Short mmCIF file of C-alpha atoms in Angstrom, two decimals:
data_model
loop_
_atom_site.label_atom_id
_atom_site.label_comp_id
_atom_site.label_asym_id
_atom_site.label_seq_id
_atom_site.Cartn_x
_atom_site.Cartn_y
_atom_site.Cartn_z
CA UNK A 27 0.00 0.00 0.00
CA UNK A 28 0.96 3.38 -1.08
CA UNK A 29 -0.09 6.02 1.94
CA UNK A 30 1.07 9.86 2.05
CA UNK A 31 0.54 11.55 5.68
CA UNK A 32 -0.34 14.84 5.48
CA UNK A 33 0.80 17.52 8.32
CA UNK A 34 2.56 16.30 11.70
CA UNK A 35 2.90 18.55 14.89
CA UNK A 36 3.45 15.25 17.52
CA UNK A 37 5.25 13.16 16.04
CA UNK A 38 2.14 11.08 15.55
CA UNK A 39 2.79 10.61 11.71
CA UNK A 40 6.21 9.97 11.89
CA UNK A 41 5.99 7.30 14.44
CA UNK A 42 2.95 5.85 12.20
CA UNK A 43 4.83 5.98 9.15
CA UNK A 44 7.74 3.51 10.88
CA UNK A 45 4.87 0.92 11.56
CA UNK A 46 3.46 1.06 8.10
CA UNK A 47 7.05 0.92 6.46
CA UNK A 48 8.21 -1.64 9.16
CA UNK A 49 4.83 -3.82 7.61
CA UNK A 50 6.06 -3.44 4.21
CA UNK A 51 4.25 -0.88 2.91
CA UNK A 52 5.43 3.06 1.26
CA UNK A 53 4.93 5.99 3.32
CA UNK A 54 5.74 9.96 2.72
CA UNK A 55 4.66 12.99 4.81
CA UNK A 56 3.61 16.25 3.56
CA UNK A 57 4.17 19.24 5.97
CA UNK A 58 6.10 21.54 7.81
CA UNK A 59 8.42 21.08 10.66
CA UNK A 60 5.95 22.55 13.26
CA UNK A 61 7.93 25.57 14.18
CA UNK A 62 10.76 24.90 16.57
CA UNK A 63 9.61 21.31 17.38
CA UNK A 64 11.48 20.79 13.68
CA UNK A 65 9.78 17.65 12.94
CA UNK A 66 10.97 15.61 9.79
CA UNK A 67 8.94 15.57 6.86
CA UNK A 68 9.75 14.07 3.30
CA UNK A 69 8.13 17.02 1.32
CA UNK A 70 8.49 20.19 3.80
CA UNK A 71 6.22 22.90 3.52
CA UNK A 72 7.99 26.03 4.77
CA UNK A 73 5.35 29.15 5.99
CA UNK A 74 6.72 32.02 4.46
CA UNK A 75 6.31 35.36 4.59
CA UNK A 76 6.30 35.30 8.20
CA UNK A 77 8.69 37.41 9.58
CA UNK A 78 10.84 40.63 9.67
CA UNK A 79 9.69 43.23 7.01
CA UNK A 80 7.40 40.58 4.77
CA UNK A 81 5.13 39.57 7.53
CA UNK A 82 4.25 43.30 8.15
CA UNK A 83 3.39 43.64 4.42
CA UNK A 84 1.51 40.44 5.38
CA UNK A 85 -0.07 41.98 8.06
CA UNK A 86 -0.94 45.00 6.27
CA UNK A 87 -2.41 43.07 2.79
CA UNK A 88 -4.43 40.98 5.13
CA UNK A 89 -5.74 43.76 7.10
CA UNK A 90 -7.23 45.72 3.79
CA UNK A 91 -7.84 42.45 1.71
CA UNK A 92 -8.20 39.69 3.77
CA UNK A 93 -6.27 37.67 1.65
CA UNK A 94 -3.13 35.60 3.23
CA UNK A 95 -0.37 35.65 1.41
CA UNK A 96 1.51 33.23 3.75
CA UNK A 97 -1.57 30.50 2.71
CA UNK A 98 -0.92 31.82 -1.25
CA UNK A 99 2.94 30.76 -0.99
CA UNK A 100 1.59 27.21 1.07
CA UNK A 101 -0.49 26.31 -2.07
CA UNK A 102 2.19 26.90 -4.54
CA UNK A 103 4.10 24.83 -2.78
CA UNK A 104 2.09 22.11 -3.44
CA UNK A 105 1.20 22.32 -6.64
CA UNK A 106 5.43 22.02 -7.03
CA UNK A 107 4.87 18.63 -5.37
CA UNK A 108 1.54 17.68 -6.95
CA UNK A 109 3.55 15.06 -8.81
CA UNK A 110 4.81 13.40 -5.64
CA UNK A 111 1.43 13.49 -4.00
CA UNK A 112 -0.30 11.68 -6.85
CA UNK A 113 -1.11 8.03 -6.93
CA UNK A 114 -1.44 7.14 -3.27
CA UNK A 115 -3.94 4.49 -1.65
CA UNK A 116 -4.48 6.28 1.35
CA UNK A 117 -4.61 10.15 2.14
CA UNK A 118 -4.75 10.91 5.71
CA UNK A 119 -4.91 14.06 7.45
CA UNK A 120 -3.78 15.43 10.65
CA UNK A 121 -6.72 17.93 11.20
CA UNK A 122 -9.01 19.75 8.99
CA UNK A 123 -6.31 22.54 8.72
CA UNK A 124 -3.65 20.20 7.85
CA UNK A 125 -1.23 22.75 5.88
CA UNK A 126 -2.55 25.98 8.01
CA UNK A 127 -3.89 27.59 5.31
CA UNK A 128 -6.57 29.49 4.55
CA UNK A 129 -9.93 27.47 4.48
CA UNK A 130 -10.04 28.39 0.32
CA UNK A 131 -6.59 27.64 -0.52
CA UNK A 132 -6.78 24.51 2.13
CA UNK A 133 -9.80 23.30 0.11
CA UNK A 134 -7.69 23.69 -3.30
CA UNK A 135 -4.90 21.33 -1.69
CA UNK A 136 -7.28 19.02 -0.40
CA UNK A 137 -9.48 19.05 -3.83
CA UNK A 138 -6.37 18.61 -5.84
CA UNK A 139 -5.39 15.64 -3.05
CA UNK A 140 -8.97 13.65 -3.67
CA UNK A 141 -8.46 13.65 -7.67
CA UNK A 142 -5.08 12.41 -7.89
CA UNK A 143 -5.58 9.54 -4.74
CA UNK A 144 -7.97 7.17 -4.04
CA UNK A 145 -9.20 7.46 -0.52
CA UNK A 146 -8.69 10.25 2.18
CA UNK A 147 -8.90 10.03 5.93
CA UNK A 148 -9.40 12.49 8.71
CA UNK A 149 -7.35 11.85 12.08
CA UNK A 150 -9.31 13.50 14.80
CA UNK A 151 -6.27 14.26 17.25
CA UNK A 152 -6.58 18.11 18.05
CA UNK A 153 -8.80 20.79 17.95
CA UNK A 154 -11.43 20.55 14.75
CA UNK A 155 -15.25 22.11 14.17
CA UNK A 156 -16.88 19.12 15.67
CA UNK A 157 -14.41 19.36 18.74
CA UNK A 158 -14.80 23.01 19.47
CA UNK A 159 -18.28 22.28 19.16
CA UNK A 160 -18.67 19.80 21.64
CA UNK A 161 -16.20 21.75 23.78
CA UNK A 162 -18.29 24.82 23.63
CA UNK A 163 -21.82 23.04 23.84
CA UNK A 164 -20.76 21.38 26.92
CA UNK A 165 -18.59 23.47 29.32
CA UNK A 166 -17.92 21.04 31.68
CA UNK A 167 -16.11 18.82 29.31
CA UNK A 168 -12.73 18.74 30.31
CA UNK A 169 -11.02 20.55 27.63
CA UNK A 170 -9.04 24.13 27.77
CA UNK A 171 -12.34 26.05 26.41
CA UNK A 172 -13.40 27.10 29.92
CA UNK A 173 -10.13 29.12 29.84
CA UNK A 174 -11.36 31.48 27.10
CA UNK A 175 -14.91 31.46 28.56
CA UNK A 176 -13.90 32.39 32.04
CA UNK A 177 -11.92 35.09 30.38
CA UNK A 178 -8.39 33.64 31.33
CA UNK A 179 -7.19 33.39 28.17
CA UNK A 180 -8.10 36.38 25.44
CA UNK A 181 -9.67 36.16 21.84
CA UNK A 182 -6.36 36.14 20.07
CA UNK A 183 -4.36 33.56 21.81
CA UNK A 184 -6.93 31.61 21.07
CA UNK A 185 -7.26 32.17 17.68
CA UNK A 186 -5.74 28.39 16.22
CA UNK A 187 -9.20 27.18 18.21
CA UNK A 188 -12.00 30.08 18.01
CA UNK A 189 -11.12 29.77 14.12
CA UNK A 190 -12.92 26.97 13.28
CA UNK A 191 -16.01 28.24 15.03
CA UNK A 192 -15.98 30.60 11.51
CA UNK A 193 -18.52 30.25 8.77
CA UNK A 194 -15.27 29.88 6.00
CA UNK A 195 -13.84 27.01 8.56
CA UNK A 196 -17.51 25.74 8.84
CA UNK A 197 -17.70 25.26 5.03
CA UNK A 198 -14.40 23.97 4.83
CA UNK A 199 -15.04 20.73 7.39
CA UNK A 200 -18.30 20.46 5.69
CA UNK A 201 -16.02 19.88 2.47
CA UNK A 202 -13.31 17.32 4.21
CA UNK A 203 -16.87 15.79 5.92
CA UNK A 204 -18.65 14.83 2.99
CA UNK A 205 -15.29 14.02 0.90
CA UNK A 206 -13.66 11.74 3.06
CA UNK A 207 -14.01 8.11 4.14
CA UNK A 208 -14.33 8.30 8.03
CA UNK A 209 -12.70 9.69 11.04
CA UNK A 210 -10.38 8.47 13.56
CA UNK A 211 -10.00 9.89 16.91
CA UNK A 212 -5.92 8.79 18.72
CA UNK A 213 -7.47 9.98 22.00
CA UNK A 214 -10.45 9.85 24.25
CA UNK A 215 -10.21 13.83 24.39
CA UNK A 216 -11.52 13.55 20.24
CA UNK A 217 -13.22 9.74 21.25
CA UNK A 218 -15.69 11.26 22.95
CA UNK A 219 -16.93 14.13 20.81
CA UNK A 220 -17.28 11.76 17.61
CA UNK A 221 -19.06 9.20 19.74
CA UNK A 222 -22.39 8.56 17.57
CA UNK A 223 -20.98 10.38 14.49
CA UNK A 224 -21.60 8.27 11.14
CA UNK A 225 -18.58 8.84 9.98
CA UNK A 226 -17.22 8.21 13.26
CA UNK A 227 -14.48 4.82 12.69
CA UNK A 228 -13.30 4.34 15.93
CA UNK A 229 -10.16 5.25 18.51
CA UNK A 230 -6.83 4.20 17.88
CA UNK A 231 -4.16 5.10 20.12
CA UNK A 232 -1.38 6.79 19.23
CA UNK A 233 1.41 4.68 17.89
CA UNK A 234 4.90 4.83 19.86
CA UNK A 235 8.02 3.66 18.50
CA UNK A 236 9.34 1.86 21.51
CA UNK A 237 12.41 0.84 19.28
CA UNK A 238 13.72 4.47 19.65
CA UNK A 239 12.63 5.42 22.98
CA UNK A 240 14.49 2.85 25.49
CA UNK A 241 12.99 1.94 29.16
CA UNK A 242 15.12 3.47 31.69
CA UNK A 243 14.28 1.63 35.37
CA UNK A 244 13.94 4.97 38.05
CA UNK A 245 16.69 4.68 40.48
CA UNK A 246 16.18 6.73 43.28
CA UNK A 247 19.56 7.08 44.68
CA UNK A 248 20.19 10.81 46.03
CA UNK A 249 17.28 13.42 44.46
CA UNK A 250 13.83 12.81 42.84
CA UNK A 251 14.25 14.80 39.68
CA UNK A 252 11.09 16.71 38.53
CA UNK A 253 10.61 17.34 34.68
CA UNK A 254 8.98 20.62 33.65
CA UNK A 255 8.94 20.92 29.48
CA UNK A 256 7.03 24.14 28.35
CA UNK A 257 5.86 25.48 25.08
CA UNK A 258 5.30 29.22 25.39
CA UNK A 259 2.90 29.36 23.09
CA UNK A 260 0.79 27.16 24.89
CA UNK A 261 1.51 27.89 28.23
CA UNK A 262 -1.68 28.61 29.37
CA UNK A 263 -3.47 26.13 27.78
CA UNK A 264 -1.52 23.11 28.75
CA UNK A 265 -1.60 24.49 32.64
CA UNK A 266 1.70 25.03 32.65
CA UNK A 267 0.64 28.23 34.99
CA UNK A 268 -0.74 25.44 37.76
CA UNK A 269 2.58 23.55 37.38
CA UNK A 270 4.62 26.11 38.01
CA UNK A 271 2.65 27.21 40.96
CA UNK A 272 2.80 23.28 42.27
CA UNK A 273 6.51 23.43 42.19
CA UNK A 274 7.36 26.40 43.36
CA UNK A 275 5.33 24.66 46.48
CA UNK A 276 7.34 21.64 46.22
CA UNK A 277 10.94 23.06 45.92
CA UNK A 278 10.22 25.24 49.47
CA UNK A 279 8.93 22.04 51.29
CA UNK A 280 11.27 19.16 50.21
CA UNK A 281 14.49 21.20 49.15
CA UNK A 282 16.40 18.43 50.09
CA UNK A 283 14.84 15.65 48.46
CA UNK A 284 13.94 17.67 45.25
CA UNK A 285 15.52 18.67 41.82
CA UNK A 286 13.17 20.44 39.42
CA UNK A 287 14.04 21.19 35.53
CA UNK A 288 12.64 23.44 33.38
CA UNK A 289 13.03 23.98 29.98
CA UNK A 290 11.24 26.29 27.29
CA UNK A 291 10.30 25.87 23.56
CA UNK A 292 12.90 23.27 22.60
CA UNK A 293 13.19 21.64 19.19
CA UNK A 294 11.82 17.97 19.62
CA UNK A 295 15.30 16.27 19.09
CA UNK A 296 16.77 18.30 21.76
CA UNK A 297 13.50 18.04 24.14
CA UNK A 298 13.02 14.33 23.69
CA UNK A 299 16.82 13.72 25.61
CA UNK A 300 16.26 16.82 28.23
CA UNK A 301 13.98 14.46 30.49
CA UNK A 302 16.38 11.40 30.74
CA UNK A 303 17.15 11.90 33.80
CA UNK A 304 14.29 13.13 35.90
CA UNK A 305 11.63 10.43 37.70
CA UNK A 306 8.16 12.78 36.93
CA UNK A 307 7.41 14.95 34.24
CA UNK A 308 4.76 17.54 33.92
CA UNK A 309 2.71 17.29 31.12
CA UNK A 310 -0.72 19.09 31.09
CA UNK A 311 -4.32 19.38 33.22
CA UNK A 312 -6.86 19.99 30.58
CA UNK A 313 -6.93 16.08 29.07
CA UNK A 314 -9.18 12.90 29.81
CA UNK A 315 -6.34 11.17 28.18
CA UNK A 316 -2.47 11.26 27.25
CA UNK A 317 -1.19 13.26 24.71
CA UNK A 318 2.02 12.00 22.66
CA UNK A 319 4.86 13.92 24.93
CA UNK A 320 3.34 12.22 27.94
CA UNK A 321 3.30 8.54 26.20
CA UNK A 322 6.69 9.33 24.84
CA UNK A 323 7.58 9.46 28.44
CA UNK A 324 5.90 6.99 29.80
CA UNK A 325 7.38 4.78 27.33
CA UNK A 326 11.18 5.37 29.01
CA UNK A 327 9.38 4.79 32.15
CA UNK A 328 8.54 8.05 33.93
CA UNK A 329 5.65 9.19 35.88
CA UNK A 330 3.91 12.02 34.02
CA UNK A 331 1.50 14.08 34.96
CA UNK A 332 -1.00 14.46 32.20
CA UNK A 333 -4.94 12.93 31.08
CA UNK A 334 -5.88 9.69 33.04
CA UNK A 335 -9.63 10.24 33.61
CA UNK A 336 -12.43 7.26 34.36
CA UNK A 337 -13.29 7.35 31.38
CA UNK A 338 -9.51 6.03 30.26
CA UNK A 339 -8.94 4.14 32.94
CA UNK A 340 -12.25 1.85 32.14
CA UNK A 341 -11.69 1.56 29.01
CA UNK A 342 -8.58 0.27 28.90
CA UNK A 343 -9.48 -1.77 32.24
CA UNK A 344 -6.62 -0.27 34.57
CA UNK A 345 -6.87 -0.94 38.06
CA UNK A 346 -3.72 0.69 38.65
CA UNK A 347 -1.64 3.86 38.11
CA UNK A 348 -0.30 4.40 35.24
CA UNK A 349 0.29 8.11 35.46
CA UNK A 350 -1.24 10.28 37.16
CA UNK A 351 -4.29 12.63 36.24
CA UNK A 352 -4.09 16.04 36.40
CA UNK A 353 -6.40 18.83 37.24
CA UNK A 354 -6.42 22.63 37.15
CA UNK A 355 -5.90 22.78 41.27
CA UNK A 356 -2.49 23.26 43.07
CA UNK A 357 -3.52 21.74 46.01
CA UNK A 358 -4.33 18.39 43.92
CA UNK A 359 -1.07 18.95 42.76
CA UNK A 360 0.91 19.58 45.20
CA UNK A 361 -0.67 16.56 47.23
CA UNK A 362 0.07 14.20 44.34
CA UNK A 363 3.62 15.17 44.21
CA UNK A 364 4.47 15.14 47.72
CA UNK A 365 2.97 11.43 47.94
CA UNK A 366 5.13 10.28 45.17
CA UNK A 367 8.30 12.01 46.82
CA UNK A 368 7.40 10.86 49.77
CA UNK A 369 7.04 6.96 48.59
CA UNK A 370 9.41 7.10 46.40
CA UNK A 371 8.71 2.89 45.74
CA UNK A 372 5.45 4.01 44.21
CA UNK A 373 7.41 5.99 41.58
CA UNK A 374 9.06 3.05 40.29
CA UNK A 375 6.40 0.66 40.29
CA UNK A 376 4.47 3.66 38.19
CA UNK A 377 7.19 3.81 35.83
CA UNK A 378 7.44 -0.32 34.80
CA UNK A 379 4.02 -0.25 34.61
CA UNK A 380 3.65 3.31 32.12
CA UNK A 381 6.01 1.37 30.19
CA UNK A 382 3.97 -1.83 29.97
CA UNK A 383 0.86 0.02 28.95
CA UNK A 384 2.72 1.64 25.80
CA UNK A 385 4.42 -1.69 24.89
CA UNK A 386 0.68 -3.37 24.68
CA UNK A 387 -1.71 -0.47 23.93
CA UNK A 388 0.93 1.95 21.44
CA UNK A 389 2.98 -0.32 19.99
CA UNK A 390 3.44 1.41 16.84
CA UNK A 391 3.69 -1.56 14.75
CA UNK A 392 0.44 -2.93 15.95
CA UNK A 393 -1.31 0.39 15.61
CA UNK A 394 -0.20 0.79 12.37
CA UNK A 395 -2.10 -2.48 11.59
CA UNK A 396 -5.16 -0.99 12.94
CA UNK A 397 -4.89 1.49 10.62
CA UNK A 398 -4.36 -1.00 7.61
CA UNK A 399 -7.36 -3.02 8.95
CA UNK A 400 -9.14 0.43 9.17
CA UNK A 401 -8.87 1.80 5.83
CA UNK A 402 -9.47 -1.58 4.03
CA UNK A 403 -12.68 -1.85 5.53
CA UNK A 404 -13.67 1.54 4.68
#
């Protein structure tokens, strides 16, 4: 099978793509790097435009036209690499805003995309119109929409999300909808929403390589070493605000049995090394499940903080820890941390069993057979 994986901002396609090739079959990705995370893709898409002198030209066309010249330059691009995304099986997509474009130059790609291939996907694994929806119509699902609607966060920060509550974005996922033959959710953060939805093909986890990500046993020999990995950008919307708060808690009542690391906006290949050492990592609050730095980690065997809700622990039948849910509360926080540091046994059993869970539930060769099975049925 011939599959091309279009956009990647997790490492979610690439780790995909070495299942599929490890079964035998031909993969390529379509994207850009995702900013500083620098992600590899076989046919990069580079944003352009987009900064010193140009962008303010940008800026300024956009302002009196509102046409983006950035999203002009994206679909150029691809019309250079129509050739080489021709003649594919399988066309999946990352979100319904897959090369960040504008939703009339994004439906251009995506038109050209369904003529020249034979069947296109749609990965549900971040925000998308029916998420936001669902987010929006139900307040208390945990998500970070409360954030905006409490006022904590303003109109544009949240832009990448408010966006697709537009009548342009609207017509755009009514496009990719009706084109497409199903979704498929990696989390139960995107499970949930599509739950009922006819085009609605089912969860499957995100797929780990495990070959390149090594268990490392927690010793516990001197200092339990905290993890703290931000991404400015999202800083308020992964809780990163309640973390820090936690920690600063933490450091002023264990200072001798505590080392906390923090690091901001790293590329990916630098990031993914920073946390060797440490025993817990921080990941985020606003998640029912794990996101893919969290399983990334769990697969070397730490105990994250991130998603772990009832609704993941039934479903994957878990009668014990494997990391440790997180909420919006410093209190929750801090009393989760300072049980762990004070029991420090309980870290290390976490961490053989986080790695268990990923070796049976994200294995990425196995999920990349659930994908196979998935789009030959469909």
């Amino acid at each position: 099978m011939k599959v091309l994986l279009v956009g990647e901002y997790s490492h979610l396609h690439n780790s995909l793509k070495d299942g599929l090739v490890a079964l035998g079959h031909e993969v390529f990705i379509i994207g850009r790097n995702d900013g500083f995370k620098n992600f590899p893709v076989d046919f990069p898409i580079l944003k352009k435009w987009d900064s010193g002198l140009l962008k303010k030209v940008k800026i300024a066309v956009y302002k009196i036209s509102r046409f983006d010249i950035s999203s002009y330059l994206t679909y150029r691009q691809f019309l250079k690499l129509k050739k080489q995304c021709s003649g594919f099986d399988v066309v999946q997509l990352i979100n319904e805003n897959s090369f960040q474009c504008q939703p009339y130059f994004e439906k251009k790609i995506i038109s050209t995309l369904l003529k020249n291939n034979k069947k296109l996907y749609l990965l549900s694994c971040g925000y998308d119109y029916l998420n936001v929806k669902h987010c929006f119509e139900n307040p208390d699902f945990k998500s970070v929409i409360p954030l905006y609607l409490n006022h904590k966060i303003d109109k544009k920060s949240f832009g990448n999300i408010l966006k697709f509550r537009q009548k342009t974005f609207y017509k755009l996922h009514q496009f990719i909808y009706n084109n497409n033959r199903g979704i498929i959710a990696t989390d139960f953060d995107y499970h949930l929403p599509l739950k009922g939805n006819e085009k609605y093909l089912g969860l499957i986890p995100n797929p780990i390589n495990i070959e390149k990500l090594p268990f490392q046993p927690l010793n516990i020999a001197d200092k339990i070493i905290l993890f703290h990995g931000i991404n400015q950008d999202n800083y308020l919307k992964k809780g990163n605000d309640y973390f820090e708060k936690a920690l600063k808690i933490i450091q002023q009542k264990y200072p001798s049995k505590v080392e906390i690391i923090t690091v901001r906006s790293v590329p990916y290949s630098e990031y993914i090394n920073l946390y060797n050492s440490c025993h817990i990592l921080l990941d985020m609050v606003y998640a029912y499940d794990q996101g893919y730095n969290a399983l990334e980690a769990m697969a070397k065997g730490k105990v994250v903080f991130t998603g772990a809700e009832t609704e993941f622990r039934e479903y994957y039948n878990l009668s014990e820890k494997v990391c440790i849910n997180a909420i919006p509360n410093v209190e929750y926080l801090v009393n989760e941390l300072s049980f762990l540091i004070e029991n420090p046994n309980e870290i290390t059993a976490i961490g053989k069993r986080a790695r268990a869970f990923i070796e049976e539930h994200h294995h990425y060769i196995k999920i990349a057979e659930k994908y196979i099975k998935k789009w030959n049925e469909n």
